[in-house]
Tab-separated table of C-alpha atoms in Angstrom:
chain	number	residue	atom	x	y	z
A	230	UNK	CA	0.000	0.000	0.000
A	231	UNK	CA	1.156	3.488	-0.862
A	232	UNK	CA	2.021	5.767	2.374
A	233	UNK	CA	0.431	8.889	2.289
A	234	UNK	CA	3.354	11.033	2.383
A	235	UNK	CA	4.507	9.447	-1.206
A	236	UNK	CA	1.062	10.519	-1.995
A	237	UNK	CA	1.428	13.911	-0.993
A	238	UNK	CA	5.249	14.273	-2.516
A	239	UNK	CA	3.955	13.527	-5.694
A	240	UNK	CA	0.944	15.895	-5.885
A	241	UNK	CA	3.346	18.629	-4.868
A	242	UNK	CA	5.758	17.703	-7.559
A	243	UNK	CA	3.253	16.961	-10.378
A	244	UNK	CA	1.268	20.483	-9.647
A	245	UNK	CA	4.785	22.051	-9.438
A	246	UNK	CA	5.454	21.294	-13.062
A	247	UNK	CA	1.541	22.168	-14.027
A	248	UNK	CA	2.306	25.016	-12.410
A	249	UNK	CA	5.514	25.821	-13.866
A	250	UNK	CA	4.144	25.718	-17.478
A	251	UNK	CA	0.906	28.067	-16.588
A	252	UNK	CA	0.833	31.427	-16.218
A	253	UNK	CA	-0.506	32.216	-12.552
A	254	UNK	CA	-2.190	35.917	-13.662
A	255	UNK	CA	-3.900	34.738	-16.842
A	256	UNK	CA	-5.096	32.181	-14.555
A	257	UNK	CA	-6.382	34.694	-12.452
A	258	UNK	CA	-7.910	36.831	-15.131
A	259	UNK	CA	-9.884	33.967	-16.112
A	260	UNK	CA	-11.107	32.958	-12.575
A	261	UNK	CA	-12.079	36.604	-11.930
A	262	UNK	CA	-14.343	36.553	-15.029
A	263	UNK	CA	-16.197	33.237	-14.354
A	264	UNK	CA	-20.311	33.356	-15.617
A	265	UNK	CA	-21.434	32.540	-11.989
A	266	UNK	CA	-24.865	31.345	-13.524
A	267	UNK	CA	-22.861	28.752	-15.259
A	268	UNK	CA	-20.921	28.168	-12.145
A	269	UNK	CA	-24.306	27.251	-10.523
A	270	UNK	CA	-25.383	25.009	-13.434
A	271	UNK	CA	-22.266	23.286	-13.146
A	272	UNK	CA	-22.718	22.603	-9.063
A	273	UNK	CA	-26.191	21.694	-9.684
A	274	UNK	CA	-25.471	19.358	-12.474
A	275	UNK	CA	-22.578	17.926	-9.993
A	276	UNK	CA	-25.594	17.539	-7.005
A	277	UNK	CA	-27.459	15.652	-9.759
A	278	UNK	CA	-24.351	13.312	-10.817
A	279	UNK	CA	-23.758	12.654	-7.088
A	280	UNK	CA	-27.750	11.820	-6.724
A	281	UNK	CA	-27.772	9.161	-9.503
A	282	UNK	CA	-24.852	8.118	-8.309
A	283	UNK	CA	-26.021	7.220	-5.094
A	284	UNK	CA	-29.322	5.651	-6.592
A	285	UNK	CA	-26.511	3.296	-7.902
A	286	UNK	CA	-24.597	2.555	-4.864
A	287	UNK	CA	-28.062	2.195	-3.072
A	288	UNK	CA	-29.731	-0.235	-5.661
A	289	UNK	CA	-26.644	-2.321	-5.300
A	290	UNK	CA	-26.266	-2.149	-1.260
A	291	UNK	CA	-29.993	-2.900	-1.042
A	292	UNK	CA	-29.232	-6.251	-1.933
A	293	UNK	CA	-26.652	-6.960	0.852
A	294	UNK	CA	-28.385	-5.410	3.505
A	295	UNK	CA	-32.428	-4.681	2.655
A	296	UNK	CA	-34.517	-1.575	1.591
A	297	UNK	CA	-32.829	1.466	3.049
A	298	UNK	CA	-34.499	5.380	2.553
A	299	UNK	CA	-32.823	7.059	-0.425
A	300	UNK	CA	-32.904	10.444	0.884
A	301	UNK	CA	-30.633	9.491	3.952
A	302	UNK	CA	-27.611	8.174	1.440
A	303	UNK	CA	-27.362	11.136	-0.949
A	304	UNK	CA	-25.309	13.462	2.020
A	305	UNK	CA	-23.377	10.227	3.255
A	306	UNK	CA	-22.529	9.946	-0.513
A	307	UNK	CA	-21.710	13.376	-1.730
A	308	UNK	CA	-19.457	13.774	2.088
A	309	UNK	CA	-17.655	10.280	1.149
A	310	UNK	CA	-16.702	11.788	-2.144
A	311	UNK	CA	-14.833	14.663	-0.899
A	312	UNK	CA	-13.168	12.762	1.934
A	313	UNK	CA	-11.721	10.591	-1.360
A	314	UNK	CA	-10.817	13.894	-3.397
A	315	UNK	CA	-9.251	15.901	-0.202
A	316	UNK	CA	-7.448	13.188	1.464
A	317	UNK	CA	-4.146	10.935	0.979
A	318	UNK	CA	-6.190	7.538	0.520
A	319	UNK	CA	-8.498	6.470	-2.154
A	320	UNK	CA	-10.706	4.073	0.408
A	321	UNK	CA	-11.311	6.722	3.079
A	322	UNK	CA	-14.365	7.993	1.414
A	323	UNK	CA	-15.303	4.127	0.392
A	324	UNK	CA	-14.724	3.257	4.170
A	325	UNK	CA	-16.970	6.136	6.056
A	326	UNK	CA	-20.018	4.729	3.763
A	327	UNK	CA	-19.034	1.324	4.503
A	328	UNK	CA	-18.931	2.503	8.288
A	329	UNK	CA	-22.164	4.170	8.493
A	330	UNK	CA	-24.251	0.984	6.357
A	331	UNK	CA	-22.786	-1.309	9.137
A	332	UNK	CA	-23.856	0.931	11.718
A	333	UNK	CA	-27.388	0.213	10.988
A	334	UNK	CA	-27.199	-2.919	9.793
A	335	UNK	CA	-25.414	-4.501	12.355
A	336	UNK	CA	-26.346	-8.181	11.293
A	337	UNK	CA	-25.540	-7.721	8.022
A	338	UNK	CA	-21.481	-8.811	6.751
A	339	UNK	CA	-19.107	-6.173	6.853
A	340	UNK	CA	-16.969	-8.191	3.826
A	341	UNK	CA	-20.600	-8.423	2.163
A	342	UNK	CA	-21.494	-4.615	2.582
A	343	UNK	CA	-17.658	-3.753	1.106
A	344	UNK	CA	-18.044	-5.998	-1.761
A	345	UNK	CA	-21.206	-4.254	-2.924
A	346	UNK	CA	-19.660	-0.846	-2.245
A	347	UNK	CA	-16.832	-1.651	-4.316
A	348	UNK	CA	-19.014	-2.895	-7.130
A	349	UNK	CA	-20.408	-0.090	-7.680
A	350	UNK	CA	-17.055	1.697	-8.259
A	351	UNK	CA	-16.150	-1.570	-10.646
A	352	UNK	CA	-19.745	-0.391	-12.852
A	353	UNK	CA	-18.613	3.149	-12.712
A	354	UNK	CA	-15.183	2.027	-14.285
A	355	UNK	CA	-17.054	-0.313	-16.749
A	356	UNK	CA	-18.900	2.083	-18.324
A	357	UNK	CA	-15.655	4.856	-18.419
A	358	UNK	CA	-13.909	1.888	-20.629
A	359	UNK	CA	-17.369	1.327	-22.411
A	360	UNK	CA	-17.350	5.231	-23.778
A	361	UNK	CA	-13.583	4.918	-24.430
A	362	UNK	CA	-13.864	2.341	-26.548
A	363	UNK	CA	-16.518	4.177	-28.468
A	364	UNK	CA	-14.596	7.198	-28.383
A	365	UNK	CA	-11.367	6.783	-28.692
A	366	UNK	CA	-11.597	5.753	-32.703
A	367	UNK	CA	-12.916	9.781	-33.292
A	368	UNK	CA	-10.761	11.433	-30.902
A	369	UNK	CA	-8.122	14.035	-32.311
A	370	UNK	CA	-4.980	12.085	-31.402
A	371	UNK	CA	-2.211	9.737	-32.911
A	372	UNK	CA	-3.631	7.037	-34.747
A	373	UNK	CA	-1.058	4.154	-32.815
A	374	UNK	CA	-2.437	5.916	-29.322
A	375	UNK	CA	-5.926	5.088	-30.043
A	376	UNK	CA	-6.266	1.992	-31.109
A	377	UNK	CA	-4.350	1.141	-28.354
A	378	UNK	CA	-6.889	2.821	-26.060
A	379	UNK	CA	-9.894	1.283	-27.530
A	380	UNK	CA	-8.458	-1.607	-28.150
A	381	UNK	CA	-7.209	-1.949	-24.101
A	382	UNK	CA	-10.588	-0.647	-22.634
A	383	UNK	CA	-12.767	-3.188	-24.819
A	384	UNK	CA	-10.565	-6.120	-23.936
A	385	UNK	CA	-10.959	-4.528	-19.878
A	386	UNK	CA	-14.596	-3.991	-20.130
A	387	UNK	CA	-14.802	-7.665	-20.827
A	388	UNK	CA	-12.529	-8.715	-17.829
A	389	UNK	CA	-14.728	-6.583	-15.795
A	390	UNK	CA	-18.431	-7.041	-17.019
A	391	UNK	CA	-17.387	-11.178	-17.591
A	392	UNK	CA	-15.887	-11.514	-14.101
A	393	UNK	CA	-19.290	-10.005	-12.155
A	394	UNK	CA	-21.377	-12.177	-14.603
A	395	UNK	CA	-19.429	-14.967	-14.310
A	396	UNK	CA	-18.229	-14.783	-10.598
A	397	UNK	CA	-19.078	-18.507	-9.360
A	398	UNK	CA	-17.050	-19.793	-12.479
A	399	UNK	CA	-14.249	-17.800	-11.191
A	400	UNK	CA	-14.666	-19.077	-8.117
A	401	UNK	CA	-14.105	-23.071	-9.509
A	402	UNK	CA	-11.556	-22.008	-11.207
A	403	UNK	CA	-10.213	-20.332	-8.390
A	404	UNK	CA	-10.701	-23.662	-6.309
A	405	UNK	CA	-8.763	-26.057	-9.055
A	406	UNK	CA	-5.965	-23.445	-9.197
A	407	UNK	CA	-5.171	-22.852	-5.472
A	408	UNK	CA	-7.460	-24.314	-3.136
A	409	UNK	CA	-6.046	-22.890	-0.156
A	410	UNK	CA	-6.621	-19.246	-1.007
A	411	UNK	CA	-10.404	-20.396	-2.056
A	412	UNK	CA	-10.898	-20.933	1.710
A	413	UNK	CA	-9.878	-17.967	3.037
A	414	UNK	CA	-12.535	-16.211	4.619
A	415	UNK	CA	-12.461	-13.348	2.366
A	416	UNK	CA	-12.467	-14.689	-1.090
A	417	UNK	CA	-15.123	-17.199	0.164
A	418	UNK	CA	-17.289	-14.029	1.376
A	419	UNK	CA	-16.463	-12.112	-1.553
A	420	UNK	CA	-18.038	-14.833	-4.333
A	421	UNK	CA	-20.667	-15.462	-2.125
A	422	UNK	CA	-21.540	-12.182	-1.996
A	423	UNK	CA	-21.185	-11.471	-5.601
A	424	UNK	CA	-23.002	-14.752	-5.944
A	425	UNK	CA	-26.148	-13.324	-4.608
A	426	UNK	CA	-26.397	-10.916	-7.792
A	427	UNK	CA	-27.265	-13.884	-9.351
A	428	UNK	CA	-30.756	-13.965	-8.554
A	429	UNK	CA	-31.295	-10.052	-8.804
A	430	UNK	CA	-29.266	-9.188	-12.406
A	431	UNK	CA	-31.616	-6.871	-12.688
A	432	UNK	CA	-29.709	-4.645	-9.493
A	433	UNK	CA	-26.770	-4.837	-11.979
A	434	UNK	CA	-27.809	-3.553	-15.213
A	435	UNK	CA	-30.053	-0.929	-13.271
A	436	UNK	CA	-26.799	0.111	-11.972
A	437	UNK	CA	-24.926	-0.206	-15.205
A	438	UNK	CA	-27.372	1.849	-16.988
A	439	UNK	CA	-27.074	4.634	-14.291
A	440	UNK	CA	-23.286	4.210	-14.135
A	441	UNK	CA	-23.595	4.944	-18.421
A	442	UNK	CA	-26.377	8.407	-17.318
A	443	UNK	CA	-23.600	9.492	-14.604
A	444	UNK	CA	-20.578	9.148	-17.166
A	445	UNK	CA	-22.844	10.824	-19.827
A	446	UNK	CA	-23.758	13.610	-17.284
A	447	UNK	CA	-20.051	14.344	-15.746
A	448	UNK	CA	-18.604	14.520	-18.945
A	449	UNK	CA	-21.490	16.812	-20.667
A	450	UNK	CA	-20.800	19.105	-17.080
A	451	UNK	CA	-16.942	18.607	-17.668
A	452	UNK	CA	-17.641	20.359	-21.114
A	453	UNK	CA	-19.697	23.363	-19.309
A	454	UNK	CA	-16.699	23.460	-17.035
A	455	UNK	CA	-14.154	23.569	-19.761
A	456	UNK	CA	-16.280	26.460	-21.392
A	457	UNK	CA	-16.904	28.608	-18.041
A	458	UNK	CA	-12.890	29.047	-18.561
A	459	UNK	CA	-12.880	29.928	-22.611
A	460	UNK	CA	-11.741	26.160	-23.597
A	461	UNK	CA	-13.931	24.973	-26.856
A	462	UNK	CA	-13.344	21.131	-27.061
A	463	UNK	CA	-15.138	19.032	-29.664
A	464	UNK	CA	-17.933	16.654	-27.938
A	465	UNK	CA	-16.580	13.109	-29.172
A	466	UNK	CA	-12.909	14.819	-28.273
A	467	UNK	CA	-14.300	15.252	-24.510
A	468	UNK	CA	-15.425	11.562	-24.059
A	469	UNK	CA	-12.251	10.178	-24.887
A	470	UNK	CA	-10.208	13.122	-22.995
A	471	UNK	CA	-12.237	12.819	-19.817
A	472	UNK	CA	-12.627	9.302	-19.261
A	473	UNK	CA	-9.246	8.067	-19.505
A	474	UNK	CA	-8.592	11.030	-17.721
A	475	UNK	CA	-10.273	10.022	-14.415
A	476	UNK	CA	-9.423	6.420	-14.904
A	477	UNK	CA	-5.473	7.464	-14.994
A	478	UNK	CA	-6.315	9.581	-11.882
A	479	UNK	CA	-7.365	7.240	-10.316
A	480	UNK	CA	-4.562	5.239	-9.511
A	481	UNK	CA	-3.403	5.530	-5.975
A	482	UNK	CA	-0.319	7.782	-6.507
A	483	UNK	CA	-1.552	10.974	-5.652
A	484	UNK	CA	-4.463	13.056	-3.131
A	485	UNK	CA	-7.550	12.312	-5.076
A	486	UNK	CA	-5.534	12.154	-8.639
A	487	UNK	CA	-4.689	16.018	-7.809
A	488	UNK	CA	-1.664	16.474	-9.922
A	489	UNK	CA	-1.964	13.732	-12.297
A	490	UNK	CA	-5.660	14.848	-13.227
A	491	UNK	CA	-3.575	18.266	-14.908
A	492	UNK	CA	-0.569	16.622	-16.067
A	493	UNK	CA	-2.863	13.626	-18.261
A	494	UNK	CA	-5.138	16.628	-19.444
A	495	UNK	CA	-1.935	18.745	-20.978
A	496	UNK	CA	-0.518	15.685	-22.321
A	497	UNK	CA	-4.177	14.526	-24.369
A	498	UNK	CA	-4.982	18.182	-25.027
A	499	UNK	CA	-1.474	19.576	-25.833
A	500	UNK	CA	-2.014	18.917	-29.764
A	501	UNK	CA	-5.573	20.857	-29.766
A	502	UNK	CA	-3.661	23.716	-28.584
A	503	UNK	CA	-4.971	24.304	-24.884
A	504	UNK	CA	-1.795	24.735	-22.262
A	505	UNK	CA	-1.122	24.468	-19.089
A	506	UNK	CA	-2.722	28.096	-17.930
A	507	UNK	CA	-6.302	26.912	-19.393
A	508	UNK	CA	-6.476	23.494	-17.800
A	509	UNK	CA	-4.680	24.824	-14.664
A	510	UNK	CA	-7.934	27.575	-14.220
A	511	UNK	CA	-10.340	24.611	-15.669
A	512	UNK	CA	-9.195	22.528	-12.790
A	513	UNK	CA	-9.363	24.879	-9.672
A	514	UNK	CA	-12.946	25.404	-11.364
A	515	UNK	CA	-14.340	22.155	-10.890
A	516	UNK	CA	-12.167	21.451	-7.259
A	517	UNK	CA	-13.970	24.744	-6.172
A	518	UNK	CA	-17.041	23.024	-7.043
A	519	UNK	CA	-16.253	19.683	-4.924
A	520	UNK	CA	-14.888	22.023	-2.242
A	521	UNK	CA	-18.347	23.858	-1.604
A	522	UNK	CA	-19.664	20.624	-1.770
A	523	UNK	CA	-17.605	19.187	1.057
A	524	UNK	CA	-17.650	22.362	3.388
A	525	UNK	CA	-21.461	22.267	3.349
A	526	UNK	CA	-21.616	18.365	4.021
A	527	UNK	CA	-18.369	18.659	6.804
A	528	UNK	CA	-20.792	21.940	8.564
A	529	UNK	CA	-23.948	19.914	8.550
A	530	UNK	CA	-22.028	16.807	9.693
A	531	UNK	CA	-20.257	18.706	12.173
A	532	UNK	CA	-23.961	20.298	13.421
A	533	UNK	CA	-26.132	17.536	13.027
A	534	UNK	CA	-24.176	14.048	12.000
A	535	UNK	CA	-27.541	12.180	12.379
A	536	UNK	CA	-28.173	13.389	9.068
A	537	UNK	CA	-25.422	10.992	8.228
A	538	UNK	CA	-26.907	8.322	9.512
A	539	UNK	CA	-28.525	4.900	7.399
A	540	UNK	CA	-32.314	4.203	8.043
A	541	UNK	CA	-34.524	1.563	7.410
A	542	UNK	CA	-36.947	1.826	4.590
């Protein structure tokens, strides 16, 4: 596992180049002129994202632990994805939901209630490699670097979508291949939980399709954002730039992919022309927008954290 300070270290050195490329006054110039009508579109279309995306996590938990009130997941939800932007640990955000589901569902598995949490974030990353693969054939960049793309996210999409499908023939194989590990605990928790999708794969394309809406929805908000700050990107440019964007930051080298987010975005974009300075001031845009987010939730969490609490339906 990665130590936080690495983490830190190498969002300091990754914005430090960013930075070193950008031009800290236009930046400013073209902070200080932001629509703030737009600005609100853009956090409401967020709030909306992180609503659908909850009806996603909540359709898939539901299974695991029973019918649970929709209403009391959405602040849990939008709090949980803050703590996983702001701090040095992908899972912290991933654990506090985890923590609060278990709270009131006591009886329920804590392996079981992990394993559907996670799921959900394996759907979200299904349906990023889904639009890739679409995508990538139109996007604006070097014919080699493409296909390689879609090429790499169809043949993951497969892995991913096959191995949920398919989980108690993984399991066998699993068993024939090194029996020992197939009685640990964990893995034997783990299929049996996945197992229990078997019976409700309608829980899983629900999801998927939402997961697909979400994607659709953060990229179409990504290209508001991207405007708000003077950038003009193509549409079928935006869904290749944007997914592979968040998949790359996603990989547990950095505070919430701060750092690599930027330098991945001036590396895909660098050919259309847009520089450092404009995806610098795009950037600090949409963390502002996660920031508000996360100082109302940490307020009302501080004030009143029973509205952070799981109920019964």
């Amino acid at each position: 596992m990665i130590k936080p300070i690495f983490r830190i270290i190498v969002t300091i050195l990754l914005l430090s180049i960013v930075l070193w490329r950008a031009q800290p006054l236009q930046i400013w110039e073209t902070l200080s002129t932001i629509n703030l009508w737009l600005y609100m579109g853009a956090l409401l279309i967020t709030l909306l994202d992180q609503s659908l995306s909850t009806l996603r996590w909540k359709l898939l938990i539901e299974q695991i632990v029973g019918k649970i009130k929709t209403l009391t997941l959405i602040p849990i939800y939008i709090l949980s994805t803050t703590l996983n932007f702001t701090l040095p640990s992908t899972i912290t955000g991933d654990s506090f939901k985890i923590i609060r589901v278990k709270q009131t569902f006591r009886e329920s598995s804590l392996i079981s209630i992990t394993v559907a949490t996670l799921l959900e974030r394996v759907l979200g990353l299904s349906t990023m490699l889904f639009l890739l693969t679409i995508f990538a054939p139109l996007a604006s960049v070097n014919l080699y670097f493409k296909i390689l793309v879609a090429v790499g996210s169809a043949c993951l999409f497969i892995v991913l979508i096959g191995g949920i499908v398919y989980a108690h023939a993984m399991y066998k194989l699993i068993q024939l291949l090194a029996p020992k590990i197939a009685r640990q605990k964990l893995v034997v928790q783990t299929f049996a939980t996945l197992e229990e999708y078997r019976t409700s794969r309608w829980r899983l394309v629900y999801g998927w399709v939402l997961s697909l809406i979400t994607q659709i929805l953060t990229t179409t908000n990504e290209l508001l954002l991207f405007y708000i700050v003077g950038v003009s990107l193509p549409l079928e440019m935006l869904f290749f730039v944007i997914p592979l964007t968040r998949i790359v930051a996603a990989l547990p080298i950095s505070i919430g992919g701060i750092g690599v987010q930027e330098v991945t975005l001036v590396g895909l974009l660098l050919a259309t022309g847009i520089g450092a300075t404009q995806i610098t001031a795009y950037t600090l845009t949409q963390y502002s927008i996660f920031l508000v987010l996360g100082v109302v939730s940490g307020i009302t969490f501080s004030l009143k954290p029973s509205l952070y609490s799981v109920y019964k339906d």
